[in-house]
Coordinates of C-alpha atoms in Angstrom, one line a residue:
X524 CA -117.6 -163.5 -76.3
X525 CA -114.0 -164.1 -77.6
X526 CA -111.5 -161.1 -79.2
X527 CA -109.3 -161.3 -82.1
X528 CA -106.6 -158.3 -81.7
X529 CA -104.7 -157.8 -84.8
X530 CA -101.9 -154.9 -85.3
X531 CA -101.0 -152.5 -88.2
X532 CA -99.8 -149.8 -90.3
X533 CA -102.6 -148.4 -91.9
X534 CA -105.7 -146.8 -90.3
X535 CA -107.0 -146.1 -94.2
X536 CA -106.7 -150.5 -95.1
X537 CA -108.5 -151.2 -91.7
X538 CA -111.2 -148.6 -92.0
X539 CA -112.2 -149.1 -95.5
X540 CA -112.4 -152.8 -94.7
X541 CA -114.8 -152.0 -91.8
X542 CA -117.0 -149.6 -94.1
X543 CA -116.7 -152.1 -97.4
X544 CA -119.2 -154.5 -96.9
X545 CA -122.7 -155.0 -98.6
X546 CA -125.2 -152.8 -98.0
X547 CA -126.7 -153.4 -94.6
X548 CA -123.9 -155.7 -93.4
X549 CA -121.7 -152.9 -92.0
X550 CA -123.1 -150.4 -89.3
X551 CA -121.2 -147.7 -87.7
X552 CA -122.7 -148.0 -84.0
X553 CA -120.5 -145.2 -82.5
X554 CA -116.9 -143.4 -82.4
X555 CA -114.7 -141.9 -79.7
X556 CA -112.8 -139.1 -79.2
X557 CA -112.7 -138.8 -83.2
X558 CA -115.9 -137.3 -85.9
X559 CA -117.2 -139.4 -88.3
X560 CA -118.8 -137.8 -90.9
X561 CA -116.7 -138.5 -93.5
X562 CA -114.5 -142.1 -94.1
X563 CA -111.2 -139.8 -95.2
X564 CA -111.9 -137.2 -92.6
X565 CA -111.6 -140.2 -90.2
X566 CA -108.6 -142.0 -91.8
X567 CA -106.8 -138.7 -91.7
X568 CA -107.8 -137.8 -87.7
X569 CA -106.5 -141.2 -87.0
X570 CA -103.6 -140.6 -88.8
X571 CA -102.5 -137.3 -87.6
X572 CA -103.0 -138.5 -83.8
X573 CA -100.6 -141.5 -84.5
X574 CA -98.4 -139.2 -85.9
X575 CA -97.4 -137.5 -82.6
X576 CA -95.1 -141.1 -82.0
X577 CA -94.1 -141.2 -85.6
X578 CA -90.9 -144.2 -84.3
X579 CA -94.6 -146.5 -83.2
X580 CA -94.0 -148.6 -86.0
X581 CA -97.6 -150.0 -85.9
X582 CA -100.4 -147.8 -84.1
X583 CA -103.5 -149.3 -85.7
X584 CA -105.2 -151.9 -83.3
X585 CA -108.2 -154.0 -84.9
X586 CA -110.0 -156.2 -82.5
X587 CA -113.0 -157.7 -83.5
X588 CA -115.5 -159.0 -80.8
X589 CA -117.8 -162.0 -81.5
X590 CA -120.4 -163.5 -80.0
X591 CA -122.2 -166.4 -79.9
X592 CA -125.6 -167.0 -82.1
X593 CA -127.6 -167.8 -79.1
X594 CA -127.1 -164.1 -78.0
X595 CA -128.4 -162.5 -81.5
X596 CA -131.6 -161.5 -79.9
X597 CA -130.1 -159.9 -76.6
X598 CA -127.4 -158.2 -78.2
X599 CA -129.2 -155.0 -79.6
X600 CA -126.7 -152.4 -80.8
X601 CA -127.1 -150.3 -78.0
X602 CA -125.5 -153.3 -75.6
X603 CA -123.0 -154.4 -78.0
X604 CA -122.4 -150.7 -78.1
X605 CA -122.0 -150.5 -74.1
X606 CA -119.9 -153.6 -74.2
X607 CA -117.5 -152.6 -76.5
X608 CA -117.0 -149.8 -74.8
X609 CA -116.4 -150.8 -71.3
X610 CA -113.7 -153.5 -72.9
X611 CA -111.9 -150.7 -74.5
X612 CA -112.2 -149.1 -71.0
X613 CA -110.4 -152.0 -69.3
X614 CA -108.2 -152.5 -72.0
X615 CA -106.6 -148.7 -71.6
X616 CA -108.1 -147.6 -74.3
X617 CA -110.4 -145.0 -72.9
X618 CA -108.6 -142.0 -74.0
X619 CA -107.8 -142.4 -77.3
X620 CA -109.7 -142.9 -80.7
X621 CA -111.7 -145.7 -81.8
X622 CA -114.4 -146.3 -84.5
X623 CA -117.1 -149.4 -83.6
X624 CA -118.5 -151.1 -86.5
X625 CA -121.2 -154.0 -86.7
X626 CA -121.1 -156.2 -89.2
X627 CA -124.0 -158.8 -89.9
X628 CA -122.2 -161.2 -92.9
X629 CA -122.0 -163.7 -90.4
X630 CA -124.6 -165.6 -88.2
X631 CA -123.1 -164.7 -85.2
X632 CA -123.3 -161.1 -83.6
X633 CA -119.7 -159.4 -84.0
X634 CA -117.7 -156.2 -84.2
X635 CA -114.7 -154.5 -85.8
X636 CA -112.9 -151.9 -83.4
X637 CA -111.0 -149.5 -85.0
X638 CA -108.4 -148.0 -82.2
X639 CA -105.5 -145.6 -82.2
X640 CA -102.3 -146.8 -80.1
X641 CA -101.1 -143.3 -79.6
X642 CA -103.5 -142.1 -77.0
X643 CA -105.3 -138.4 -77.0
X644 CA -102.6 -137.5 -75.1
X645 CA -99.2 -138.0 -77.5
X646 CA -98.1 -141.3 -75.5
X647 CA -98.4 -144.9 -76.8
X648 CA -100.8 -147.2 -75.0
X649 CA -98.9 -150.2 -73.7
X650 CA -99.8 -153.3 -75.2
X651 CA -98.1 -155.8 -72.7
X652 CA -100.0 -159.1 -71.6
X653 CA -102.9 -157.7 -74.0
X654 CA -103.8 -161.0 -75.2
X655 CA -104.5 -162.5 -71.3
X656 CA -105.7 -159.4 -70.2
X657 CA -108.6 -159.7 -73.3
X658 CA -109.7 -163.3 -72.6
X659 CA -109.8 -162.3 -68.8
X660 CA -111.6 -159.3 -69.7
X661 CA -114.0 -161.0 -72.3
X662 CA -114.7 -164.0 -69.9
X663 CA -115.6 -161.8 -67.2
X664 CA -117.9 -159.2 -69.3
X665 CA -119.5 -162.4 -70.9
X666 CA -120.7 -163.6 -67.3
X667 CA -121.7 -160.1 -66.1
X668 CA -124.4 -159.8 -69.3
X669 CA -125.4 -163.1 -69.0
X670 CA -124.0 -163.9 -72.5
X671 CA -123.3 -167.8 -73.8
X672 CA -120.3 -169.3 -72.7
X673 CA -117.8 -170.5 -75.5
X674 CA -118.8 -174.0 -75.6
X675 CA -116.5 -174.8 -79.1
X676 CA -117.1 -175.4 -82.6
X677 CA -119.3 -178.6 -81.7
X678 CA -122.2 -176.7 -79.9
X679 CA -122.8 -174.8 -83.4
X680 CA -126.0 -175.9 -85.4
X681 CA -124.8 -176.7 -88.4
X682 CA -128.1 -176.8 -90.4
X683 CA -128.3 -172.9 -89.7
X684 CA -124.8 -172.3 -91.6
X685 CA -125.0 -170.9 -95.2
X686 CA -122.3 -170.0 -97.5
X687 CA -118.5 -170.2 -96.3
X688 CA -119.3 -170.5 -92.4
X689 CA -121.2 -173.8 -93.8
X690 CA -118.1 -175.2 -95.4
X691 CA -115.4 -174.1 -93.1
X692 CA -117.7 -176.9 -90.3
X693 CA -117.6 -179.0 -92.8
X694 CA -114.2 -179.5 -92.9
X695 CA -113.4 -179.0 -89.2
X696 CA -115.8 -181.7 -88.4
X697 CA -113.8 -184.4 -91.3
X698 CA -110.6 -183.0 -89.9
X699 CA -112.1 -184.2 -86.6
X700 CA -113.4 -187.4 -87.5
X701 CA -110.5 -188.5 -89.4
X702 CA -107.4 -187.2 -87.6
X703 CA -107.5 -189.9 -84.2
X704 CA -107.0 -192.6 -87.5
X705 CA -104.7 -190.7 -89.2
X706 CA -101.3 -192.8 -88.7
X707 CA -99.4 -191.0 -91.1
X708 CA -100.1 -187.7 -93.2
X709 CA -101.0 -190.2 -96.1
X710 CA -103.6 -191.5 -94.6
X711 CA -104.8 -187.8 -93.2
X712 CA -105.1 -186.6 -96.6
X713 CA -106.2 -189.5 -98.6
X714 CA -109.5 -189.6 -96.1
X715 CA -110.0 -185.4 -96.4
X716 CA -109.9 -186.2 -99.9
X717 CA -112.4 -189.2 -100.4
X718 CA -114.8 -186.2 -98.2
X719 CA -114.1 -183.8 -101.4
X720 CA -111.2 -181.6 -99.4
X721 CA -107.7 -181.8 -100.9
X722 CA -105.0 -180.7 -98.3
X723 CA -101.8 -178.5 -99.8
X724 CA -98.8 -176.8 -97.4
X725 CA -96.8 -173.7 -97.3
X726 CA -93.4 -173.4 -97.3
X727 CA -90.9 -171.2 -96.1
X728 CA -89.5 -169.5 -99.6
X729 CA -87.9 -172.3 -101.9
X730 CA -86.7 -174.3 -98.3
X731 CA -88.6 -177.5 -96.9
X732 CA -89.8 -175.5 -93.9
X733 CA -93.6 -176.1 -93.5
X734 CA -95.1 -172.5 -92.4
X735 CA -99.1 -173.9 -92.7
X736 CA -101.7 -175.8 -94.4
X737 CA -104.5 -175.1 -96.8
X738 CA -107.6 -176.9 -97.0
X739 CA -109.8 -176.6 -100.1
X740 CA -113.8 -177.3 -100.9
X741 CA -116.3 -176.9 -103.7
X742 CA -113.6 -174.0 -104.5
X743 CA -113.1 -172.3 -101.0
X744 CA -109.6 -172.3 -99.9
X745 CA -109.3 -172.1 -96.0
X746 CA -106.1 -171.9 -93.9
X747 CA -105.9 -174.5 -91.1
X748 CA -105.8 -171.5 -88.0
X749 CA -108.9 -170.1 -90.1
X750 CA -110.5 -173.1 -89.2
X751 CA -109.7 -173.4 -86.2
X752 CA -106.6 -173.1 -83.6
X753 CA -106.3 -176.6 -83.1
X754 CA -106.4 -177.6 -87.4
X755 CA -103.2 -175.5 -87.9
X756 CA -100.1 -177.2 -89.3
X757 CA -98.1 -177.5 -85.9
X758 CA -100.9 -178.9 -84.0
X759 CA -102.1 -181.1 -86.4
X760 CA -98.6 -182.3 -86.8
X761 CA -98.3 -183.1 -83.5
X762 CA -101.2 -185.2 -83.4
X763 CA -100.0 -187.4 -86.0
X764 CA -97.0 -187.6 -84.2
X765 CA -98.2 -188.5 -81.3
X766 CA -100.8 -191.1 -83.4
X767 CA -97.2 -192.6 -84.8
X768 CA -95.7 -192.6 -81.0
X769 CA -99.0 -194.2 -80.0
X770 CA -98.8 -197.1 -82.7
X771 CA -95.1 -197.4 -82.1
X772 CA -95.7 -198.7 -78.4
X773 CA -98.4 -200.4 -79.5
X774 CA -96.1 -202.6 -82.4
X775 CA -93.2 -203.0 -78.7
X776 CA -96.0 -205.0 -76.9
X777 CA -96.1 -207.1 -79.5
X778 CA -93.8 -210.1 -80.1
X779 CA -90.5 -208.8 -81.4
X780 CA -91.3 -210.6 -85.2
X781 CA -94.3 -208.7 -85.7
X782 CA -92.0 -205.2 -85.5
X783 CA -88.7 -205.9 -86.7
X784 CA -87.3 -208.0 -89.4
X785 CA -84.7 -210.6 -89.0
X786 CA -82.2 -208.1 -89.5
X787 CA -83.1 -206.2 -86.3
X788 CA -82.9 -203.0 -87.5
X789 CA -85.1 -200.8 -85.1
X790 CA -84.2 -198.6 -87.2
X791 CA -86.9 -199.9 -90.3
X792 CA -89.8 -199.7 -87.0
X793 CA -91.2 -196.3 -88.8
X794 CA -91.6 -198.4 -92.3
X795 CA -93.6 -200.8 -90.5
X796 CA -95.9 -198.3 -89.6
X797 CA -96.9 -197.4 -92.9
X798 CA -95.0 -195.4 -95.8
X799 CA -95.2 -192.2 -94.2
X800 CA -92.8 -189.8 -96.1
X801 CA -93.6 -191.7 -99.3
X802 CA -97.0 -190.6 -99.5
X803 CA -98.0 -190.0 -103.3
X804 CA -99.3 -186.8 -104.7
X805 CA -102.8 -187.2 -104.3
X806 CA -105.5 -185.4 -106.7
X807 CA -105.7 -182.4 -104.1
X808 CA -102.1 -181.2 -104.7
X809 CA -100.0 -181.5 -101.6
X810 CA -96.5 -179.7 -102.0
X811 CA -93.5 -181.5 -102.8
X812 CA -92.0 -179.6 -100.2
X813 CA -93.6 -181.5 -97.9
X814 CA -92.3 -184.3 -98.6
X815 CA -89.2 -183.5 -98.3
X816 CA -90.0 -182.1 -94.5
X817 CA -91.4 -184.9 -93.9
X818 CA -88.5 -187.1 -95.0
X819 CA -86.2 -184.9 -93.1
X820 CA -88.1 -185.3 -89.7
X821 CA -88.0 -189.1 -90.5
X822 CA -84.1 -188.9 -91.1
X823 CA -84.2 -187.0 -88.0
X824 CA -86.1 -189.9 -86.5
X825 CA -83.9 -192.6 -87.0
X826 CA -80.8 -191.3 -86.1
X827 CA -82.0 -190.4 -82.6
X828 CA -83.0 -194.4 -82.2
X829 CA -79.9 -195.6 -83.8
X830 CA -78.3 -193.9 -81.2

């Protein structure tokens, strides 16, 4: 059992989200402190409770709750229902409103949790250490109903997967296989691309700031975190450094001919390593913009060894 908390403005967005699915993939399994007979009714009682702190800039709190496909079979609605319940409990929000929705899109048991900040009582909930409070508070309520422990993206049966669940794995598991290789961001994206996924990066406005990266399949456009924590820009940056470092050290064992030219400019070392900022634009589309971040950490690079 893992939570995803996520915080906003507008009770009405969330909601309808919740409620919008197929039919027979969205479930309202219960609702407290608040009616819900009606989907505007309830948008406007959440509403005119969060109103009381009108300066709480954002009093919606969506946390979805998932679960792991082992448990399908044990996780009726009336124990997902109990669950949910006693996390809001520990999480402070027993006295304030919250809608609990299943949804069954996905092949793994999970719920959206509508909840109102600003608690029955006028005052806002605190929200302070939320995010280590929830994995404590997941980890322990997972042991306690004998629920599968998170075991990663590797214990998942991949012939079960259907639709996008299928193809996000697929990539994770190329991004996987290809990255400890990967010298260079060339390389990285030259071998998601023979494996059908082109790579592309956002930046930051019209600057050479790399904000994330986008992976795309058979039409499906995935962020990086959406795949997973560890295939977002930053960390898979820092592996490729760190695969550079480790080839770097590698090259200094060797006799000094083999790294450096005649010259002895250490500072040509990251050439030698393979054309890393010079990486053409493959059929996938990677921004120009990353280029030029890239060139600019290698700039970076050099001028620390020259001095």
């Amino acid at each position: 059992m893992i939570a995803k908390i996520i915080k906003g403005t507008n009770f009405g967005g969330v909601i309808n989200y919740m409620l919008s699915k197929c039919e027979g993939e969205a479930m309202v399994l219960a609702s407290n402190n608040i009616g819900f007979t009606d989907q505007n009714l309830c948008v406007h009682e959440f509403t005119l409770q969060a109103s009381m702190r009108p300066n709480v800039q954002k009093p919606v709190c969506h946390t979805i709750l998932s679960f792991s496909a082992n448990d399908a079979d044990q996780l009726t609605d009336d124990v997902m229902v109990k669950i949910a319940n006693e996390y809001l409990e520990r999480m402070g929000y027993g006295n304030t409103q919250s809608l609990i929705v299943r949804h069954s899109d996905r092949l793994h048991p999970h719920l959206h949790i509508c909840i109102n900040r600003i608690g029955n009582d006028g005052k806002t909930i605190s929200d302070r250490n939320e995010k280590y409070r929830s994995t404590r508070i997941c980890r322990e309520l997972t042991e306690r109903y004998g629920l599968t422990l998170g075991e990663g993206k590797k214990a998942v049966n991949r012939q079960q997967l259907r639709g996008e669940d299928k193809l996000r794995y697929e990539i994770f598991d190329a991004i996987k296989a290809v990255l400890p290789q990967s010298k260079n961001w060339k390389d990285f994206v030259a071998d998601l691309e023979r494996q059908g996924i082109a790579t592309r990066f956002k930046t930051k406005g019209n600057t050479d700031v790399v904000q994330g990266i986008i992976f795309v399949k058979d039409g499906f456009s995935f962020s990086g975190s959406k795949i997973d924590r560890s295939c977002s820009f930053s960390h898979l940056n820092a592996e490729i450094k760190q695969n550079i470092q480790q080839a770097q050290q590698h090259l200094l064992k060797e006799p000094m001919a083999h790294s450096i030219d005649e010259s002895g400019s250490a500072s040509d070392l990251s050439d030698a390593l393979g054309e890393v900022f010079t990486m053409p634009m493959p059929s996938g589309g990677v921004d120009v913009d990353e280029l030029r971040f890239q060139k600019k950490l290698r700039n970076r690079a050099n001028r620390k060894h020259r001095i």
